[in-house]
Coordinates of C-alpha atoms in Angstrom, one line a residue:
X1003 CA 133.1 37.9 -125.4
X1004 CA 135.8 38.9 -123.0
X1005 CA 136.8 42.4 -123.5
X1006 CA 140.5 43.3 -121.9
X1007 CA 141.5 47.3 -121.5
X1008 CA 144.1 48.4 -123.8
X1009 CA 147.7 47.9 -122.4
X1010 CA 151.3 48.7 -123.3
X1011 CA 152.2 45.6 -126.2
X1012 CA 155.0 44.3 -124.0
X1013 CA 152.1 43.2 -121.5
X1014 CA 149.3 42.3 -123.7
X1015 CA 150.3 38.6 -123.4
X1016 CA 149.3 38.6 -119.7
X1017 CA 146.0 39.7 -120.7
X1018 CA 145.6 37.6 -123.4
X1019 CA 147.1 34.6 -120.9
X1020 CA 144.0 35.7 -118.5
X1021 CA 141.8 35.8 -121.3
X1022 CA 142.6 31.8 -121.9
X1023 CA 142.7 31.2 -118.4
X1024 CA 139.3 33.0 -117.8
X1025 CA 137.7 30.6 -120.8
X1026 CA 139.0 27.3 -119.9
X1027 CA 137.4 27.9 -116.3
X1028 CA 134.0 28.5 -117.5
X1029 CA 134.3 25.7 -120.4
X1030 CA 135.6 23.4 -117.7
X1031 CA 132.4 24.3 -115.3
X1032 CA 130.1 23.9 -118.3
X1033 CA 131.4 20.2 -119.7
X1034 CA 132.0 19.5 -115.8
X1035 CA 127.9 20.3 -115.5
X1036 CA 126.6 18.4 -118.5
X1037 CA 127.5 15.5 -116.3
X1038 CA 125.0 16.5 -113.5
X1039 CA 122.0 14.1 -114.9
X1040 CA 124.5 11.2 -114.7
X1041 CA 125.7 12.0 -111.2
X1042 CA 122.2 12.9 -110.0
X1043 CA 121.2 9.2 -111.5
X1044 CA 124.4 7.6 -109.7
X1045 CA 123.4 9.4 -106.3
X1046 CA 119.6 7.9 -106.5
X1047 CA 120.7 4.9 -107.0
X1048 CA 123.1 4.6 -103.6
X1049 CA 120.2 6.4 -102.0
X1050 CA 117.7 3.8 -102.7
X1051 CA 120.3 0.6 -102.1
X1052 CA 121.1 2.6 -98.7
X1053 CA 117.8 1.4 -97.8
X1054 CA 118.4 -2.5 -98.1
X1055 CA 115.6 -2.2 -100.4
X1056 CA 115.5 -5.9 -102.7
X1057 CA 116.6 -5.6 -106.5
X1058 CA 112.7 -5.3 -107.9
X1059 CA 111.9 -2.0 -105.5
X1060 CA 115.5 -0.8 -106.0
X1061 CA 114.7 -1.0 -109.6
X1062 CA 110.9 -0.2 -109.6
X1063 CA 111.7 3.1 -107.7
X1064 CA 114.8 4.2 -109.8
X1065 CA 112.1 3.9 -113.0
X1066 CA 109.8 6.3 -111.4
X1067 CA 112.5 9.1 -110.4
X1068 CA 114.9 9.0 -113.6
X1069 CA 112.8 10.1 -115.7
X1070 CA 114.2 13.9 -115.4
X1071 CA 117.8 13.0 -115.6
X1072 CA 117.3 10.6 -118.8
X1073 CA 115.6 13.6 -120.4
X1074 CA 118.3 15.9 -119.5
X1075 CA 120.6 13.5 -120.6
X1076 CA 118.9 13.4 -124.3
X1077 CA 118.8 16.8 -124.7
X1078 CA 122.6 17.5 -124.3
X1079 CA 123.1 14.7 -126.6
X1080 CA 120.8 16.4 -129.0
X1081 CA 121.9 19.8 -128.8
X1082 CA 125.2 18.3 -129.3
X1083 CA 126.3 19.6 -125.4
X1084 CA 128.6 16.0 -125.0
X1085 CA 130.4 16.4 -128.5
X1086 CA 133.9 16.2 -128.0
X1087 CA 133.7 15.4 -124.6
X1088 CA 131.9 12.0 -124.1
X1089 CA 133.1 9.3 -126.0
X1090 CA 130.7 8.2 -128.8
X1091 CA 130.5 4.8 -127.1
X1092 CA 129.6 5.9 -123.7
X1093 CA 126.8 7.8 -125.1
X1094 CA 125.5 5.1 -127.0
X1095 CA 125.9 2.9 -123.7
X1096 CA 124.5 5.4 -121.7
X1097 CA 121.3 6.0 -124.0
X1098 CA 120.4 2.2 -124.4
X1099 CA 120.7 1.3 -120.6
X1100 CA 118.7 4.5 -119.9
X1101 CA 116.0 3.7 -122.9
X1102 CA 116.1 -0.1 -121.0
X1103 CA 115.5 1.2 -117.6
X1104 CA 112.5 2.9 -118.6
X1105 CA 111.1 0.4 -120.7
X1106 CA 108.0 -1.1 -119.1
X1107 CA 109.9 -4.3 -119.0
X1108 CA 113.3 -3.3 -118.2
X1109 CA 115.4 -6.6 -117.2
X1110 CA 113.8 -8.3 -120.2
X1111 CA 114.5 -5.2 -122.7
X1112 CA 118.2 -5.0 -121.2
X1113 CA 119.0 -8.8 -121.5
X1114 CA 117.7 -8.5 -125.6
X1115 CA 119.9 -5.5 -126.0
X1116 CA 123.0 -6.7 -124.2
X1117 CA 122.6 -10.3 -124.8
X1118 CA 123.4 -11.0 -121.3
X1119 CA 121.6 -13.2 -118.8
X1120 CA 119.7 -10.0 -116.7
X1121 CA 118.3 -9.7 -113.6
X1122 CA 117.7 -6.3 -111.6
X1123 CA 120.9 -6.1 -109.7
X1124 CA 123.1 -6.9 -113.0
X1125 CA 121.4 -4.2 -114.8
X1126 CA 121.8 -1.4 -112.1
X1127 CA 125.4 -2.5 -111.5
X1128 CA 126.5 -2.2 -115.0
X1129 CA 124.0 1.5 -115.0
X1130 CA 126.1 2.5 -112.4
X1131 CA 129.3 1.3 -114.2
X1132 CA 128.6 3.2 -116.9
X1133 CA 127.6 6.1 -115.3
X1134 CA 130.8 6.1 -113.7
X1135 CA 132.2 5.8 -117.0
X1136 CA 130.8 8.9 -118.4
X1137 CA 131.3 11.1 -115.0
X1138 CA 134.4 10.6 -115.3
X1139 CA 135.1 11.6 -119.0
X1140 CA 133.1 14.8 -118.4
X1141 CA 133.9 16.3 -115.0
X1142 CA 136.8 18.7 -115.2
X1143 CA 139.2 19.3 -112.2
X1144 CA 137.9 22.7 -110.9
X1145 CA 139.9 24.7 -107.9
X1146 CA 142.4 22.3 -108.2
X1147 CA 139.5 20.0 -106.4
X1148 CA 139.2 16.4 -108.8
X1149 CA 136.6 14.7 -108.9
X1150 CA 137.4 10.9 -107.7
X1151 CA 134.3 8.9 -108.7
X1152 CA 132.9 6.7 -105.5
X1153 CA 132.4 2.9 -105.7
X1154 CA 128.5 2.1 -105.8
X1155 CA 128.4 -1.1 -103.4
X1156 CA 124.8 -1.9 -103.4
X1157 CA 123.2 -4.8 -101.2
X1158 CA 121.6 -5.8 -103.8
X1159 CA 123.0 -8.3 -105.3
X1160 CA 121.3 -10.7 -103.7
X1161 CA 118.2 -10.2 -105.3
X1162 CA 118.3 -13.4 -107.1
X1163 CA 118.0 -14.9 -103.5
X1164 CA 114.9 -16.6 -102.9
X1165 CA 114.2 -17.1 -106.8
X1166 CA 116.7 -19.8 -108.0
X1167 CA 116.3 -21.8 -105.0
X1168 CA 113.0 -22.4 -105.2
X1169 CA 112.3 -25.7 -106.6
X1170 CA 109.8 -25.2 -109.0
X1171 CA 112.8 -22.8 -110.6
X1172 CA 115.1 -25.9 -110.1
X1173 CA 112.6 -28.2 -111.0
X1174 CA 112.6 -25.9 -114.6
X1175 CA 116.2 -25.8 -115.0
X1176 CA 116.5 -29.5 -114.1
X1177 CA 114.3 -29.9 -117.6
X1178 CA 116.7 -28.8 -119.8
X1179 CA 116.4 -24.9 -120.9
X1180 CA 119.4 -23.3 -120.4
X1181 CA 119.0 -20.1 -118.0
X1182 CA 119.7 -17.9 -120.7
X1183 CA 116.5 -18.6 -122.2
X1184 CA 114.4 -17.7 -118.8
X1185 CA 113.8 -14.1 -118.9
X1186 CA 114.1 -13.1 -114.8
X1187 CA 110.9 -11.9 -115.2
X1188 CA 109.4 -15.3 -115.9
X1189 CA 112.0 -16.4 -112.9
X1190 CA 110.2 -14.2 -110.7
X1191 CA 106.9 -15.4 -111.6
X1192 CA 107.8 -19.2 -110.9
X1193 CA 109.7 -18.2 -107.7
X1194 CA 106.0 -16.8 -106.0
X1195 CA 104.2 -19.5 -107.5
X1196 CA 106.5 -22.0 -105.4
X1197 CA 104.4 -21.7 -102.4
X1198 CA 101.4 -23.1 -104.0
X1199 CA 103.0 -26.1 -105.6
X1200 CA 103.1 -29.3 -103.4
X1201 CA 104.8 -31.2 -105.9
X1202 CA 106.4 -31.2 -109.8
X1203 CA 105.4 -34.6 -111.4
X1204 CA 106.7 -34.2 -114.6
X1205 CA 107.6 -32.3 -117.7
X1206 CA 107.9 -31.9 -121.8
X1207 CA 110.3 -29.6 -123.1
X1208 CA 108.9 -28.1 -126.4
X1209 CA 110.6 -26.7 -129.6
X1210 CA 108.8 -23.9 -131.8
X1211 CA 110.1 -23.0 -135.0
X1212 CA 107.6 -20.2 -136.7
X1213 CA 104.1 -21.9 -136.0
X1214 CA 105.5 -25.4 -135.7
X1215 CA 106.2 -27.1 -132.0
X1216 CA 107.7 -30.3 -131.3
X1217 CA 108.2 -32.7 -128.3
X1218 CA 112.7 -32.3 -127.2
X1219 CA 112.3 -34.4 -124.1
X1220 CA 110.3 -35.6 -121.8
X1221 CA 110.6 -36.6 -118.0
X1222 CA 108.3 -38.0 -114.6
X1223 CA 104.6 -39.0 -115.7
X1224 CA 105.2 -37.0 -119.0
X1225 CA 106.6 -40.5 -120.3
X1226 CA 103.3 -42.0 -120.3
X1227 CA 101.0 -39.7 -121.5
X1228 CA 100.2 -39.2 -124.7
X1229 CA 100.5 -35.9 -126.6
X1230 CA 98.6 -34.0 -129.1
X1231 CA 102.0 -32.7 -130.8
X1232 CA 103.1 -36.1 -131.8
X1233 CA 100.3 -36.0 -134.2
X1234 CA 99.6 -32.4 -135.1
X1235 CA 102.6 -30.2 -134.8
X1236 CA 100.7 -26.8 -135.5
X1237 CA 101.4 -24.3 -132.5
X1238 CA 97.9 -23.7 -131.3
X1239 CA 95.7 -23.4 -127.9
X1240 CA 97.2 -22.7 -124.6
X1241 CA 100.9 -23.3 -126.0
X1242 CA 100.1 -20.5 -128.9
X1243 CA 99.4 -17.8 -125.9
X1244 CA 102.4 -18.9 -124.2
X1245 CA 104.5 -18.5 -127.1
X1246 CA 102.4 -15.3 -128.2
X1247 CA 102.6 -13.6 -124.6
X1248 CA 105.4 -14.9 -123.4
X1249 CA 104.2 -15.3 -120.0
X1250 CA 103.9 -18.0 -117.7
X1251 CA 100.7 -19.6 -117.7
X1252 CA 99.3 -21.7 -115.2
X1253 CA 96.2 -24.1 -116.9
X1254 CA 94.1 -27.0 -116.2
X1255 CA 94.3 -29.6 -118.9
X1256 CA 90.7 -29.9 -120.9
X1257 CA 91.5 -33.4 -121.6
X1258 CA 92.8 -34.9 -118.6
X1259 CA 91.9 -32.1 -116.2
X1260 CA 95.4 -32.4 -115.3
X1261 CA 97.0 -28.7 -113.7
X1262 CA 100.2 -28.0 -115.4
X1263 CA 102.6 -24.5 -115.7
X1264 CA 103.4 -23.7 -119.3
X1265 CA 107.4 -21.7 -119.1
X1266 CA 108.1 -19.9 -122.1
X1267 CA 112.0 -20.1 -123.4
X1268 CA 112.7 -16.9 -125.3
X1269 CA 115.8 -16.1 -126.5
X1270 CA 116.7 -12.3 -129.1
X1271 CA 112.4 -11.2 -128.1
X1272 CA 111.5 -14.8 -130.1
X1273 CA 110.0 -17.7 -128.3
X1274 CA 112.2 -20.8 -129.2
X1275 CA 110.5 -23.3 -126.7
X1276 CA 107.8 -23.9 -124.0
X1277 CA 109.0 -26.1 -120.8
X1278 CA 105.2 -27.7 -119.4
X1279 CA 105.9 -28.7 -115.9
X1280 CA 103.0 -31.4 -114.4
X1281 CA 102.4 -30.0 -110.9
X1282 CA 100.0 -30.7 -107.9
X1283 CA 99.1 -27.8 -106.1
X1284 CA 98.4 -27.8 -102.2
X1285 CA 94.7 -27.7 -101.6
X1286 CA 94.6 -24.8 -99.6
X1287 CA 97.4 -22.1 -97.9
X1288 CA 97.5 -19.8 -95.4
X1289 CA 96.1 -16.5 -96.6
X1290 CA 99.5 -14.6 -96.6
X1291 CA 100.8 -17.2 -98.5
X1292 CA 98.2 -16.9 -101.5
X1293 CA 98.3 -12.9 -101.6
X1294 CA 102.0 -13.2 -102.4
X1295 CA 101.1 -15.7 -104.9
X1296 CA 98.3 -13.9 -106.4
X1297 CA 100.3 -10.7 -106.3
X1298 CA 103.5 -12.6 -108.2
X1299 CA 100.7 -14.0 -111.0
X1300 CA 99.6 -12.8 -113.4
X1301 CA 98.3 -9.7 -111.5
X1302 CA 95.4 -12.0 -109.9
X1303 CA 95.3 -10.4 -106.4
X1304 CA 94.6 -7.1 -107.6
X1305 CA 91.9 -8.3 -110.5
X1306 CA 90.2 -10.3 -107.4
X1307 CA 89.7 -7.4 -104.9
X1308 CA 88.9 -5.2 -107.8
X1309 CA 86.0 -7.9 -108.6
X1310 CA 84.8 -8.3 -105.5
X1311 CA 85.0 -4.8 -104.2
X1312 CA 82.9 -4.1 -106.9
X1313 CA 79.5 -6.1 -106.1
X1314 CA 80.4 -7.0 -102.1
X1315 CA 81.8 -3.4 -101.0
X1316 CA 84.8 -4.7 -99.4
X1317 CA 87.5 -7.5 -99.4
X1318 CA 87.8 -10.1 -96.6
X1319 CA 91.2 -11.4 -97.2
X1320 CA 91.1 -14.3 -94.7
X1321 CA 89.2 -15.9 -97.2
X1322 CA 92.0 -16.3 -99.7
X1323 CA 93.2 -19.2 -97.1
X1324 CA 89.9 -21.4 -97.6
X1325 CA 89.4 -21.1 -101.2
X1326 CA 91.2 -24.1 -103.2
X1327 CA 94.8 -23.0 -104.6
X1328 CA 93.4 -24.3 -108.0
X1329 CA 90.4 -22.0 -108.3
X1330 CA 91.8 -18.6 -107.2
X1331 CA 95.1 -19.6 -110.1
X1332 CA 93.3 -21.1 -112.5
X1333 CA 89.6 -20.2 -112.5
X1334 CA 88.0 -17.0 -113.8
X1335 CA 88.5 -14.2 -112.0
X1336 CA 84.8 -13.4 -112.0
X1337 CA 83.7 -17.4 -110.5
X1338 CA 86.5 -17.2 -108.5
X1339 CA 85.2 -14.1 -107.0
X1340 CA 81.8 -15.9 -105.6
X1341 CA 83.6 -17.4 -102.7
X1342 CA 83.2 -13.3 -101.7
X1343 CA 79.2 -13.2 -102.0
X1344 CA 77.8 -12.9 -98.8

């Protein structure tokens, strides 16, 4: 409450005038800092592209520190703080690109939501849009001082840099599935396994309907070798975890021994094809080269040195460019991990 002094009638207006002024200051301070969290968010993310960081650490990074701003964020939605002030939309907006950004997958749980093709730099860029967005419909001019939201230029947008031009990526685009079915994250993976492949020899594109698959095309040596699926069209084996998981998968196979990389198509969370690529893999690489591939796959670097810290005591990494490229992608961790036993 604001308690004014009794004053002759004829100037009780004034008081009552200061009464209004005194309340809209204070309310516009309030709704102006319910938008704190968002410009707190906003200011994190120029501070991290500031660094010339790449899309993935950008990205990585901003999940670990938003946390506290996302949670502020929730509460004043749920204490109803924003009502009136922050258009329904931009809440909803706001609330899904935060909920996506903290998912443990975020560029795949963004692309299902917004139904756009993702990668880390389009999801921070439309973030920072829509933070923008709502700063702007709560902050309040204050002291005559307005708030003019800045332009987020981050150099990140060329994140995607170094992933579609690797040709093993080309080589799965130049089978068929249309980019909007290759989830960056499974982009990423086949960009740091490009390294280790001397050579793409063929493919088959697969449909999957339910727990049905079926042969769409074919191309290179895939032409002349026979399949199990024009005979038997039950999803099963190797293709089944694909599908299932929903991750690439590189395998050797049991019938041919021939080493192949399974690419699963999802589109709306549902697998709706596999593209198997026939590859040859270089017989060995330098030992920088294979700890970026390791670390891109599957988590394999980090499941080795675990496994051989555990019965040698340490990890010589220099060895990682004498082992075969096929064992340390494809074998078991644990018998790839004897090349370690001194």
């Amino acid at each position: 409450a604001i308690l004014v002094p009794p004053v002759d009638p004829m100037l009780g207006f004034i008081l009552s005038a200061m009464v209004g002024h005194l309340f809209g200051y204070e309310a516009a301070l309030a709704i102006d800092a319910s938008a704190n969290p968002l410009r707190q968010t906003r200011e994190l993310i120029e501070e991290l592209a500031g660094d010339g960081a790449s899309g993935d650490s950008v990205l990585d990074e901003l999940r670990r520190l938003v946390v506290p701003m996302s949670t502020a964020f929730h509460d004043g939605l749920r204490s109803g703080r924003h009502d009136g002030h922050l258009e329904a939309s931009t809440a909803v907006r706001l609330s899904g690109m935060f909920r996506d950004l903290l998912d443990e997958r975020p560029v795949e749980a963004y692309q299902q939501s917004s139904g756009k093709v993702a990668t880390p730099s389009s999801l921070i860029d439309d973030l920072v849009v829509a933070l923008t967005d709502g700063i702007e419909e709560l902050t309040r001019p204050v002291d005559t001082i307005k708030h003019q939201a800045k332009t987020v230029t981050v150099g990140i947008s060329r994140s995607d840099e170094g992933i579609i031009d690797r040709p093993l990526v080309q080589a799965t685009l130049g089978a068929g599935p249309g980019r909007d079915v290759l989830s960056y994250r499974v982009l990423k993976v086949l960009a740091d396994l490009d390294p280790a492949v001397a050579e793409v020899r063929g493919f088959t594109r697969y449909g999957i309907e339910g727990e049905r698959i079926s042969i769409i095309d074919r191309g290179g040596i895939s032409r002349e070798l026979p399949s199990r699926v024009t005979t038997a069209s039950d999803l099963r084996g190797t293709k089944h975890r694909v599908a299932s998981e929903r991750d690439v998968l590189v395998a050797r196979g049991r019938r041919d021994d021939r080493t192949v990389i399974l690419v699963p198509e999802v589109k709306s969370g549902e697998t709706t094809g596999i593209t198997l690529l026939h590859v040859a893999f270089h017989a060995t690489r330098p030992a920088e080269v294979m700890r970026s591939v390791l670390q891109g796959y599957d988590r394999r670097y980090d499941r080795l040195v675990d496994w051989v810290n555990e019965t040698e005591g340490g990890f010589d990494e220099s060895l990682l460019g004498t082992v075969p490229v096929v064992d340390l992608l494809i074998g078991p961790i644990s018998q790839t991990a004897d090349h370690w036993r001194s």
